[in-house]
Amino acid sequence: EIVVTQSPATLSLSPGERATLSCRASQSVTKYLAWYQQKPGQAPRLLIYDASNRATGIPARFSGSGSGTDFTLTISSLEPEDFAIYYCHQRIEWPYTFGQGTKLEIK
Amino acid sequence: EVQLVESGGGLVQPGGSLRLSCAASGFTFSRYWMAWVRQAPRRGLEWVASIKHDGTEKNYGDSVKHRFTISRDSAQNSLYLQMDSLRVEDTAVYYCAKVVVPADTGAFDIWGQGTMVAVSS
């Protein structure tokens, strides 16, 4: 199966700062990578699909880039509601796999 | 409003069975692949199973293969997960999820609120 590794495990930043989260796949997933945000007690929320497509209703401060094995989720200027756990997910082949998550916390 | 509502979770003994249901509304259910994703307490997300929009293809995670069965009923706009031979490690919140693009296997844009399954003696 494709192993998806996220880094860092925890990212401590302040509101207004830029956040850069990384996701690396153990083999190429071409463009088929998605990003989700999850807050405590809530279901995940799709942010980005197919590497760079923003999902419906997602603010423009969220952007995704990358292809092959290396991907990045960028939040251009952090809002207080952005502090959460972020997961990446590959869907190029079965079994689908998720990264272990990056916790974005307030510094 | 596009909505998914899961039901059927609960406490079950190891080796037991449980059937989860997911009621879909607000979209053309028969056009979309659907999936189950679970999350063990204080853990990350784990994909469980997916089913094609017409029900003709099903895929499973290695940890549930041959024990869980995904199915759907387009007349009822419902998704199901039959879970047999349950293990303690199956304890998790189970989410029903819809794929973002019609007829595509892709990412999950709509999620239910989740239903808790606890496997314990």
Coordinates of N, CA and C in Angstrom, one line a residue:
Chain A
E1 N 0.8 -1.2 0.0 CA 0.0 0.0 0.0 C 0.9 1.2 0.0
I2 N 0.3 2.3 -0.4 CA 1.0 3.6 -0.5 C 1.0 4.2 0.9
V3 N 2.2 4.5 1.4 CA 2.3 5.1 2.7 C 2.4 6.6 2.5
V4 N 1.6 7.4 3.3 CA 1.5 8.8 3.2 C 2.1 9.4 4.5
T5 N 3.1 10.2 4.4 CA 3.8 10.7 5.6 C 3.6 12.2 5.7
Q6 N 3.1 12.8 6.8 CA 3.0 14.2 6.9 C 4.0 14.8 7.8
S7 N 4.4 16.0 7.5 CA 5.3 16.7 8.4 C 5.0 18.2 8.4
P8 N 5.3 18.9 9.6 CA 5.7 18.3 10.8 C 4.5 17.6 11.5
A9 N 4.8 16.9 12.6 CA 3.6 16.4 13.4 C 2.8 17.5 14.1
T10 N 3.5 18.5 14.5 CA 2.9 19.6 15.2 C 3.6 20.9 14.6
L11 N 2.7 21.9 14.4 CA 3.2 23.2 13.9 C 2.6 24.3 14.8
S12 N 3.5 25.1 15.4 CA 3.0 26.1 16.3 C 3.3 27.5 15.7
L13 N 2.2 28.2 15.4 CA 2.2 29.5 14.7 C 1.2 30.4 15.4
S14 N 1.3 31.7 15.0 CA 0.4 32.7 15.5 C -0.6 33.1 14.4
P15 N -1.7 33.6 14.8 CA -2.7 34.1 13.8 C -2.0 35.2 12.9
G16 N -2.3 35.2 11.7 CA -1.7 36.1 10.7 C -0.4 35.5 10.0
E17 N 0.2 34.5 10.6 CA 1.3 33.9 10.0 C 0.9 32.9 8.9
R18 N 1.9 32.6 8.1 CA 1.8 31.7 7.0 C 2.1 30.2 7.4
A19 N 1.2 29.3 7.1 CA 1.5 27.9 7.5 C 1.8 27.1 6.2
T20 N 2.8 26.2 6.3 CA 3.1 25.3 5.3 C 3.2 23.9 5.8
L21 N 2.3 23.0 5.3 CA 2.2 21.7 5.8 C 2.6 20.8 4.6
S22 N 3.3 19.7 4.9 CA 3.8 18.8 3.9 C 3.3 17.4 3.9
C23 N 3.2 16.8 2.8 CA 2.7 15.4 2.7 C 3.6 14.7 1.6
R24 N 4.1 13.6 2.0 CA 4.9 12.8 1.0 C 4.4 11.4 0.9
A25 N 4.3 10.9 -0.3 CA 3.8 9.6 -0.6 C 4.9 8.7 -0.9
S26 N 4.8 7.4 -0.6 CA 5.9 6.4 -0.8 C 6.1 6.1 -2.3
Q27 N 5.1 6.4 -3.1 CA 5.2 6.3 -4.5 C 4.3 7.3 -5.2
S28 N 4.5 7.5 -6.5 CA 3.7 8.6 -7.1 C 2.2 8.4 -7.0
V29 N 1.5 9.4 -6.7 CA 0.1 9.5 -6.7 C -0.4 10.4 -7.7
T30 N 0.5 10.8 -8.6 CA 0.3 11.9 -9.7 C -0.4 13.1 -9.0
K31 N -1.6 13.4 -9.3 CA -2.3 14.6 -8.7 C -3.3 14.2 -7.7
Y32 N -3.5 12.9 -7.4 CA -4.6 12.4 -6.6 C -4.4 12.4 -5.1
L33 N -4.3 13.6 -4.6 CA -4.1 13.8 -3.2 C -5.0 14.9 -2.7
A34 N -5.6 14.7 -1.5 CA -6.6 15.6 -1.0 C -6.1 16.0 0.4
W35 N -6.6 17.1 0.9 CA -6.4 17.6 2.2 C -7.7 17.9 3.0
Y36 N -7.7 17.5 4.3 CA -8.9 17.7 5.1 C -8.4 18.4 6.4
Q37 N -9.4 19.1 6.9 CA -9.2 19.8 8.2 C -10.2 19.1 9.2
Q38 N -9.7 18.8 10.4 CA -10.6 18.3 11.4 C -10.5 19.0 12.8
K39 N -11.6 19.4 13.3 CA -11.6 20.0 14.6 C -12.1 19.0 15.6
P40 N -11.8 19.2 16.9 CA -12.3 18.3 17.9 C -13.8 18.1 17.9
G41 N -14.2 16.8 17.9 CA -15.6 16.4 18.0 C -16.3 16.6 16.7
Q42 N -15.6 17.0 15.6 CA -16.3 17.2 14.3 C -15.8 16.2 13.3
A43 N -16.6 16.0 12.2 CA -16.2 15.3 11.1 C -15.1 16.0 10.3
P44 N -14.3 15.3 9.5 CA -13.3 16.0 8.7 C -14.1 16.9 7.6
R45 N -13.3 17.9 7.1 CA -13.9 18.8 6.1 C -12.9 18.8 5.0
L46 N -13.4 18.6 3.8 CA -12.5 18.6 2.6 C -12.1 20.1 2.3
L47 N -10.8 20.3 2.2 CA -10.2 21.6 1.8 C -9.8 21.6 0.3
I48 N -9.0 20.6 -0.1 CA -8.3 20.6 -1.4 C -8.5 19.2 -1.9
Y49 N -8.8 19.0 -3.2 CA -8.8 17.7 -3.8 C -8.0 17.8 -5.1
D50 N -7.5 16.6 -5.6 CA -6.6 16.5 -6.7 C -5.5 17.6 -6.7
A51 N -4.9 17.6 -5.6 CA -3.7 18.4 -5.3 C -3.9 19.9 -5.2
S52 N -4.7 20.5 -6.0 CA -4.8 22.0 -6.0 C -6.2 22.5 -6.2
N53 N -7.2 21.7 -6.2 CA -8.6 22.2 -6.4 C -9.2 22.5 -5.0
R54 N -9.6 23.7 -4.8 CA -10.3 24.1 -3.6 C -11.7 23.5 -3.6
A55 N -12.1 22.9 -2.5 CA -13.5 22.4 -2.4 C -14.5 23.6 -2.3
T56 N -15.7 23.3 -2.5 CA -16.7 24.4 -2.4 C -16.8 25.0 -1.0
G57 N -16.7 26.4 -1.1 CA -16.9 27.1 0.2 C -15.6 27.3 1.0
I58 N -14.5 26.8 0.5 CA -13.2 26.9 1.2 C -12.6 28.2 0.8
P59 N -12.1 29.0 1.9 CA -11.5 30.3 1.6 C -10.3 30.2 0.8
A60 N -10.0 31.3 0.1 CA -8.9 31.4 -0.8 C -7.5 31.4 -0.1
R61 N -7.5 31.6 1.2 CA -6.2 31.5 1.9 C -5.7 30.1 2.0
F62 N -6.5 29.1 1.7 CA -6.1 27.7 1.6 C -5.7 27.4 0.1
S63 N -4.5 26.9 0.0 CA -4.1 26.5 -1.4 C -3.2 25.2 -1.3
G64 N -3.3 24.4 -2.4 CA -2.6 23.2 -2.4 C -1.7 23.1 -3.6
S65 N -0.6 22.5 -3.5 CA 0.4 22.3 -4.7 C 1.1 21.0 -4.6
G66 N 1.8 20.7 -5.7 CA 2.6 19.5 -5.7 C 2.0 18.4 -6.7
S67 N 2.9 17.4 -6.9 CA 2.5 16.3 -7.8 C 3.5 15.2 -7.6
G68 N 3.1 14.0 -8.0 CA 4.0 12.9 -7.8 C 4.0 12.4 -6.4
T69 N 5.1 12.7 -5.7 CA 5.2 12.2 -4.3 C 5.2 13.3 -3.2
D70 N 5.4 14.6 -3.6 CA 5.5 15.7 -2.7 C 4.4 16.7 -2.9
F71 N 3.7 17.0 -1.8 CA 2.6 18.0 -1.8 C 2.7 18.9 -0.6
T72 N 2.1 20.1 -0.8 CA 2.1 21.1 0.2 C 0.7 21.7 0.3
L73 N 0.3 21.9 1.6 CA -0.9 22.7 1.9 C -0.4 24.0 2.5
T74 N -0.8 25.1 1.9 CA -0.4 26.4 2.4 C -1.7 27.2 2.9
I75 N -1.5 27.8 4.1 CA -2.6 28.7 4.6 C -1.9 30.1 4.6
S76 N -2.3 31.0 3.8 CA -1.5 32.2 3.6 C -1.5 33.1 4.8
S77 N -2.5 33.2 5.5 CA -2.6 34.0 6.7 C -3.6 33.4 7.7
L78 N -3.0 32.9 8.8 CA -3.8 32.1 9.7 C -4.9 32.9 10.4
E79 N -6.1 32.3 10.4 CA -7.2 32.8 11.2 C -7.4 32.0 12.4
P80 N -8.0 32.5 13.5 CA -8.1 31.7 14.7 C -8.8 30.4 14.5
E81 N -9.8 30.3 13.5 CA -10.5 29.1 13.3 C -9.7 28.0 12.5
D82 N -8.5 28.4 12.1 CA -7.7 27.4 11.3 C -6.9 26.5 12.1
F83 N -6.9 26.7 13.4 CA -6.1 25.8 14.3 C -6.9 24.5 14.5
A84 N -6.3 23.4 14.0 CA -7.0 22.2 13.9 C -5.9 21.1 13.5
I85 N -6.4 19.9 13.2 CA -5.6 18.8 12.7 C -5.9 18.7 11.2
Y86 N -4.8 18.5 10.4 CA -4.9 18.4 9.0 C -4.4 17.1 8.5
Y87 N -5.2 16.5 7.6 CA -4.8 15.2 7.1 C -4.7 15.2 5.6
C88 N -3.7 14.5 5.0 CA -3.7 14.3 3.6 C -4.2 12.9 3.3
H89 N -4.6 12.6 2.0 CA -5.2 11.4 1.6 C -4.9 11.1 0.2
Q90 N -4.4 9.9 -0.1 CA -4.2 9.5 -1.5 C -5.3 8.6 -2.0
R91 N -5.7 8.9 -3.3 CA -6.8 8.1 -3.8 C -6.5 7.6 -5.2
I92 N -5.2 7.4 -5.5 CA -4.8 6.9 -6.8 C -5.0 5.3 -6.9
E93 N -4.8 4.6 -5.7 CA -5.0 3.2 -5.8 C -5.6 2.7 -4.4
W94 N -6.2 1.5 -4.5 CA -6.7 0.9 -3.3 C -5.5 0.1 -2.6
P95 N -5.5 0.1 -1.3 CA -6.3 0.7 -0.4 C -6.0 2.2 -0.3
Y96 N -7.0 3.1 -0.2 CA -6.8 4.5 0.1 C -6.1 4.6 1.4
T97 N -5.2 5.6 1.5 CA -4.5 5.8 2.8 C -4.5 7.3 3.1
F98 N -4.5 7.5 4.4 CA -4.4 8.9 5.0 C -3.0 9.0 5.7
G99 N -2.5 10.3 5.7 CA -1.4 10.6 6.5 C -1.8 10.6 8.0
Q100 N -0.8 10.7 8.9 CA -1.1 10.6 10.3 C -1.5 11.9 10.9
G101 N -1.5 12.9 10.1 CA -2.0 14.2 10.6 C -0.9 15.2 11.0
T102 N -1.2 16.5 10.8 CA -0.4 17.6 11.4 C -1.3 18.4 12.2
K103 N -0.9 18.6 13.5 CA -1.6 19.4 14.4 C -1.1 20.8 14.3
L104 N -2.0 21.7 13.9 CA -1.6 23.2 13.8 C -2.2 23.8 15.1
E105 N -1.2 24.3 15.9 CA -1.6 24.8 17.2 C -1.2 26.3 17.3
I106 N -1.9 27.0 18.2 CA -1.6 28.4 18.4 C -0.3 28.5 19.3
K107 N 0.6 29.4 18.8 CA 1.8 29.6 19.5 C 1.6 30.6 20.6
Chain B
E1 N -30.3 20.8 1.2 CA -29.0 20.7 1.9 C -28.5 19.3 1.7
V2 N -27.2 19.2 1.3 CA -26.6 17.8 1.2 C -26.3 17.3 2.6
Q3 N -26.7 16.1 2.9 CA -26.6 15.6 4.2 C -26.4 14.1 4.2
L4 N -25.6 13.6 5.2 CA -25.4 12.2 5.4 C -25.7 12.0 6.9
V5 N -26.5 11.0 7.3 CA -26.8 10.7 8.7 C -26.6 9.3 8.9
E6 N -25.6 9.0 9.8 CA -25.3 7.6 10.1 C -26.1 7.1 11.3
S7 N -26.3 5.8 11.4 CA -27.0 5.2 12.6 C -26.5 3.8 12.7
G8 N -26.9 3.2 13.8 CA -26.6 1.7 14.0 C -25.4 1.4 14.9
G9 N -24.7 2.4 15.3 CA -23.5 2.1 16.2 C -24.0 1.7 17.6
G10 N -23.0 1.2 18.3 CA -23.3 0.8 19.7 C -22.2 -0.1 20.3
L11 N -22.5 -0.7 21.4 CA -21.5 -1.6 22.1 C -21.8 -3.0 21.7
V12 N -20.8 -3.8 21.3 CA -20.9 -5.1 20.9 C -19.7 -5.9 21.4
Q13 N -19.9 -7.2 21.7 CA -18.9 -8.1 22.1 C -17.9 -8.5 21.0
P14 N -16.7 -8.8 21.3 CA -15.8 -9.3 20.3 C -16.4 -10.6 19.6
G15 N -16.3 -10.6 18.3 CA -16.9 -11.7 17.5 C -18.3 -11.5 17.1
G16 N -18.9 -10.4 17.6 CA -20.3 -10.0 17.2 C -20.4 -9.3 15.9
S17 N -21.6 -8.9 15.6 CA -21.9 -8.2 14.4 C -22.7 -7.0 14.6
L18 N -22.6 -6.1 13.7 CA -23.3 -4.8 13.7 C -23.6 -4.3 12.3
R19 N -24.7 -3.7 12.0 CA -24.9 -3.1 10.7 C -25.1 -1.6 10.8
L20 N -24.3 -0.9 10.1 CA -24.4 0.6 10.1 C -25.2 1.0 8.9
S21 N -25.9 2.1 9.1 CA -26.7 2.7 8.0 C -26.3 4.1 7.8
C22 N -26.5 4.6 6.6 CA -26.2 6.0 6.3 C -27.3 6.5 5.4
A23 N -28.1 7.5 5.8 CA -29.2 8.0 5.0 C -28.7 9.3 4.3
A24 N -28.8 9.3 3.0 CA -28.3 10.4 2.2 C -29.5 11.2 1.7
S25 N -29.2 12.5 1.6 CA -30.3 13.4 1.1 C -29.6 14.7 0.5
G26 N -30.4 15.3 -0.4 CA -29.9 16.6 -1.0 C -29.0 16.4 -2.2
F27 N -28.8 15.2 -2.7 CA -28.0 15.0 -3.9 C -28.5 13.7 -4.6
T28 N -28.1 13.5 -5.8 CA -28.5 12.3 -6.6 C -27.6 11.2 -6.2
F29 N -28.0 10.4 -5.2 CA -27.2 9.4 -4.5 C -26.7 8.4 -5.6
S30 N -27.4 8.0 -6.6 CA -27.0 7.0 -7.5 C -25.9 7.4 -8.4
R31 N -25.4 8.7 -8.4 CA -24.4 9.2 -9.2 C -23.0 9.1 -8.6
Y32 N -23.0 8.9 -7.3 CA -21.7 9.0 -6.6 C -21.2 7.7 -5.9
W33 N -19.9 7.5 -6.1 CA -19.2 6.6 -5.2 C -19.4 7.1 -3.7
M34 N -19.5 6.1 -2.8 CA -19.6 6.4 -1.4 C -18.6 5.5 -0.6
A35 N -18.4 6.0 0.6 CA -17.3 5.3 1.4 C -17.6 5.3 2.9
W36 N -16.9 4.4 3.6 CA -16.9 4.5 5.0 C -15.5 4.7 5.5
V37 N -15.3 5.6 6.4 CA -14.0 6.0 7.0 C -14.2 5.9 8.5
R38 N -13.2 5.4 9.2 CA -13.3 5.3 10.6 C -12.1 6.0 11.3
Q39 N -12.4 6.3 12.6 CA -11.4 7.0 13.4 C -11.4 6.4 14.8
A40 N -10.4 5.7 15.2 CA -10.3 5.1 16.5 C -10.0 6.3 17.5
P41 N -10.4 6.1 18.8 CA -10.2 7.1 19.7 C -8.8 7.7 19.8
R42 N -8.7 9.0 19.6 CA -7.4 9.7 19.7 C -6.5 9.3 18.5
R43 N -7.0 8.8 17.5 CA -6.2 8.3 16.4 C -6.6 9.1 15.1
G44 N -5.8 8.8 14.0 CA -6.1 9.4 12.7 C -7.2 8.7 11.9
L45 N -7.4 9.1 10.7 CA -8.4 8.6 9.8 C -8.0 7.3 9.1
E46 N -8.9 6.4 9.0 CA -8.6 5.1 8.3 C -9.7 4.8 7.3
W47 N -9.4 4.7 6.0 CA -10.4 4.3 5.0 C -10.8 2.9 5.3
V48 N -12.1 2.6 5.2 CA -12.6 1.3 5.5 C -13.0 0.6 4.2
A49 N -13.9 1.2 3.4 CA -14.5 0.6 2.2 C -15.1 1.7 1.3
S50 N -15.2 1.4 0.0 CA -15.8 2.2 -0.9 C -16.7 1.4 -1.9
I51 N -17.7 2.0 -2.4 CA -18.6 1.3 -3.3 C -18.9 2.2 -4.5
K52 N -18.9 1.7 -5.7 CA -19.2 2.4 -6.9 C -20.6 2.9 -6.9
H53 N -20.9 4.0 -7.7 CA -22.2 4.6 -7.7 C -23.3 3.6 -8.1
D54 N -23.0 2.6 -8.9 CA -24.0 1.6 -9.3 C -23.9 0.3 -8.5
G55 N -23.0 0.3 -7.6 CA -22.9 -0.9 -6.7 C -22.1 -2.1 -7.3
T56 N -21.5 -1.9 -8.5 CA -20.9 -3.0 -9.1 C -19.4 -3.2 -8.7
E57 N -18.9 -2.3 -8.0 CA -17.5 -2.4 -7.6 C -17.4 -2.1 -6.1
K58 N -16.7 -2.9 -5.3 CA -16.5 -2.6 -3.9 C -15.0 -2.8 -3.6
N59 N -14.5 -2.0 -2.7 CA -13.1 -2.1 -2.3 C -13.0 -2.0 -0.8
Y60 N -12.1 -2.7 -0.2 CA -12.0 -2.8 1.3 C -10.5 -2.6 1.7
G61 N -10.4 -2.0 2.9 CA -9.1 -1.9 3.6 C -8.7 -3.3 4.0
D62 N -7.4 -3.6 4.1 CA -6.9 -4.9 4.4 C -7.4 -5.3 5.8
S63 N -7.5 -4.4 6.7 CA -7.9 -4.7 8.1 C -9.3 -5.2 8.3
V64 N -10.2 -4.9 7.3 CA -11.6 -5.3 7.4 C -12.0 -6.3 6.3
K65 N -11.1 -6.6 5.3 CA -11.5 -7.4 4.2 C -11.9 -8.8 4.7
H66 N -13.0 -9.3 4.1 CA -13.6 -10.6 4.5 C -14.4 -10.6 5.8
R67 N -14.4 -9.5 6.4 CA -15.2 -9.4 7.7 C -16.4 -8.3 7.5
F68 N -16.1 -7.3 6.7 CA -17.0 -6.2 6.5 C -17.6 -6.2 5.1
T69 N -18.8 -5.8 4.9 CA -19.4 -5.8 3.6 C -20.1 -4.4 3.4
I70 N -19.7 -3.7 2.4 CA -20.4 -2.4 2.1 C -21.5 -2.7 1.0
S71 N -22.6 -2.0 1.1 CA -23.7 -2.1 0.2 C -24.4 -0.8 0.1
R72 N -25.3 -0.7 -0.9 CA -26.1 0.5 -1.0 C -27.4 0.2 -1.6
D73 N -28.4 1.0 -1.4 CA -29.8 0.9 -1.9 C -30.2 2.2 -2.5
S74 N -30.1 2.4 -3.8 CA -30.4 3.7 -4.4 C -31.9 4.1 -4.3
A75 N -32.7 3.1 -4.2 CA -34.2 3.4 -4.0 C -34.4 4.0 -2.6
Q76 N -33.6 3.6 -1.7 CA -33.7 4.2 -0.3 C -32.7 5.3 0.0
N77 N -31.9 5.6 -1.0 CA -30.8 6.6 -0.8 C -30.0 6.3 0.5
S78 N -29.6 5.0 0.6 CA -28.9 4.6 1.8 C -27.7 3.8 1.5
L79 N -26.7 3.9 2.4 CA -25.4 3.2 2.3 C -25.4 2.4 3.6
Y80 N -24.8 1.2 3.5 CA -24.7 0.3 4.6 C -23.3 -0.3 4.8
L81 N -23.0 -0.7 6.1 CA -21.8 -1.4 6.4 C -22.1 -2.5 7.3
Q82 N -22.1 -3.8 6.8 CA -22.3 -5.0 7.6 C -20.9 -5.4 8.2
M83 N -20.9 -5.4 9.5 CA -19.6 -5.7 10.2 C -19.7 -7.0 11.0
D84 N -19.0 -8.0 10.6 CA -19.0 -9.3 11.3 C -17.7 -9.6 11.9
S85 N -17.6 -10.5 12.8 CA -16.4 -11.0 13.4 C -15.6 -9.7 14.0
L86 N -16.4 -8.9 14.7 CA -15.8 -7.7 15.2 C -14.7 -7.9 16.2
R87 N -13.7 -7.0 16.2 CA -12.5 -7.1 17.1 C -12.5 -5.8 17.9
V88 N -11.7 -5.9 19.0 CA -11.6 -4.8 19.9 C -11.0 -3.6 19.0
E89 N -10.1 -3.9 18.1 CA -9.4 -2.9 17.3 C -10.3 -2.2 16.3
D90 N -11.6 -2.7 16.2 CA -12.5 -2.1 15.3 C -13.3 -0.9 16.0
T91 N -13.0 -0.8 17.3 CA -13.6 0.3 18.0 C -13.2 1.7 17.4
A92 N -14.2 2.5 17.0 CA -14.0 3.7 16.3 C -15.3 4.5 16.1
V93 N -15.1 5.7 15.7 CA -16.2 6.4 15.1 C -16.2 6.1 13.6
Y94 N -17.4 5.7 13.1 CA -17.5 5.4 11.7 C -18.2 6.5 10.9
Y95 N -17.6 7.0 9.9 CA -18.2 8.1 9.1 C -18.6 7.5 7.7
C96 N -19.7 8.0 7.3 CA -20.1 7.8 5.9 C -19.7 9.0 5.1
A97 N -19.2 8.8 3.9 CA -18.7 9.9 3.1 C -19.0 9.8 1.7
K98 N -19.3 11.0 1.1 CA -19.6 11.1 -0.4 C -18.4 11.6 -1.1
V99 N -18.2 11.1 -2.3 CA -17.1 11.5 -3.2 C -17.5 12.8 -3.9
V100 N -16.5 13.6 -4.1 CA -16.8 15.0 -4.6 C -17.3 15.1 -6.0
V101 N -16.8 14.2 -6.9 CA -17.1 14.3 -8.3 C -18.0 13.1 -8.7
P102 N -19.1 13.3 -9.4 CA -19.9 12.2 -9.8 C -19.1 11.2 -10.6
A103 N -19.4 9.9 -10.4 CA -18.8 8.8 -11.1 C -17.3 8.6 -10.9
D104 N -16.7 9.4 -10.0 CA -15.3 9.4 -9.8 C -15.1 8.7 -8.4
T105 N -13.9 8.2 -8.3 CA -13.6 7.5 -7.0 C -13.1 8.4 -5.9
G106 N -12.9 9.6 -6.2 CA -12.1 10.6 -5.5 C -12.2 10.9 -4.1
A107 N -11.9 12.2 -3.7 CA -11.8 12.7 -2.4 C -13.3 12.8 -1.8
F108 N -13.4 13.0 -0.5 CA -14.7 12.9 0.2 C -15.1 14.3 0.6
D109 N -16.1 14.9 0.0 CA -16.5 16.3 0.3 C -17.6 16.4 1.3
I110 N -18.4 15.4 1.5 CA -19.5 15.4 2.5 C -19.3 14.3 3.4
W111 N -19.4 14.6 4.7 CA -19.2 13.5 5.7 C -20.5 13.6 6.7
G112 N -20.8 12.4 7.2 CA -21.8 12.4 8.2 C -21.2 12.8 9.6
Q113 N -22.1 12.8 10.6 CA -21.6 13.2 11.9 C -20.9 12.1 12.6
G114 N -21.0 10.9 12.1 CA -20.3 9.7 12.6 C -21.2 8.9 13.6
T115 N -20.9 7.6 13.7 CA -21.6 6.8 14.7 C -20.5 5.9 15.4
M116 N -20.6 5.9 16.7 CA -19.6 5.2 17.5 C -19.8 3.7 17.6
V117 N -18.8 2.9 17.3 CA -18.8 1.5 17.5 C -17.8 1.1 18.5
A118 N -18.3 0.5 19.6 CA -17.4 0.0 20.7 C -17.4 -1.5 20.8
V119 N -16.3 -2.1 20.6 CA -16.2 -3.6 20.7 C -15.4 -3.9 22.0
S120 N -16.2 -4.5 22.9 CA -15.6 -4.8 24.2 C -16.4 -5.9 24.9
S121 N -15.7 -6.7 25.7 CA -16.4 -7.7 26.5 C -16.8 -7.2 27.9

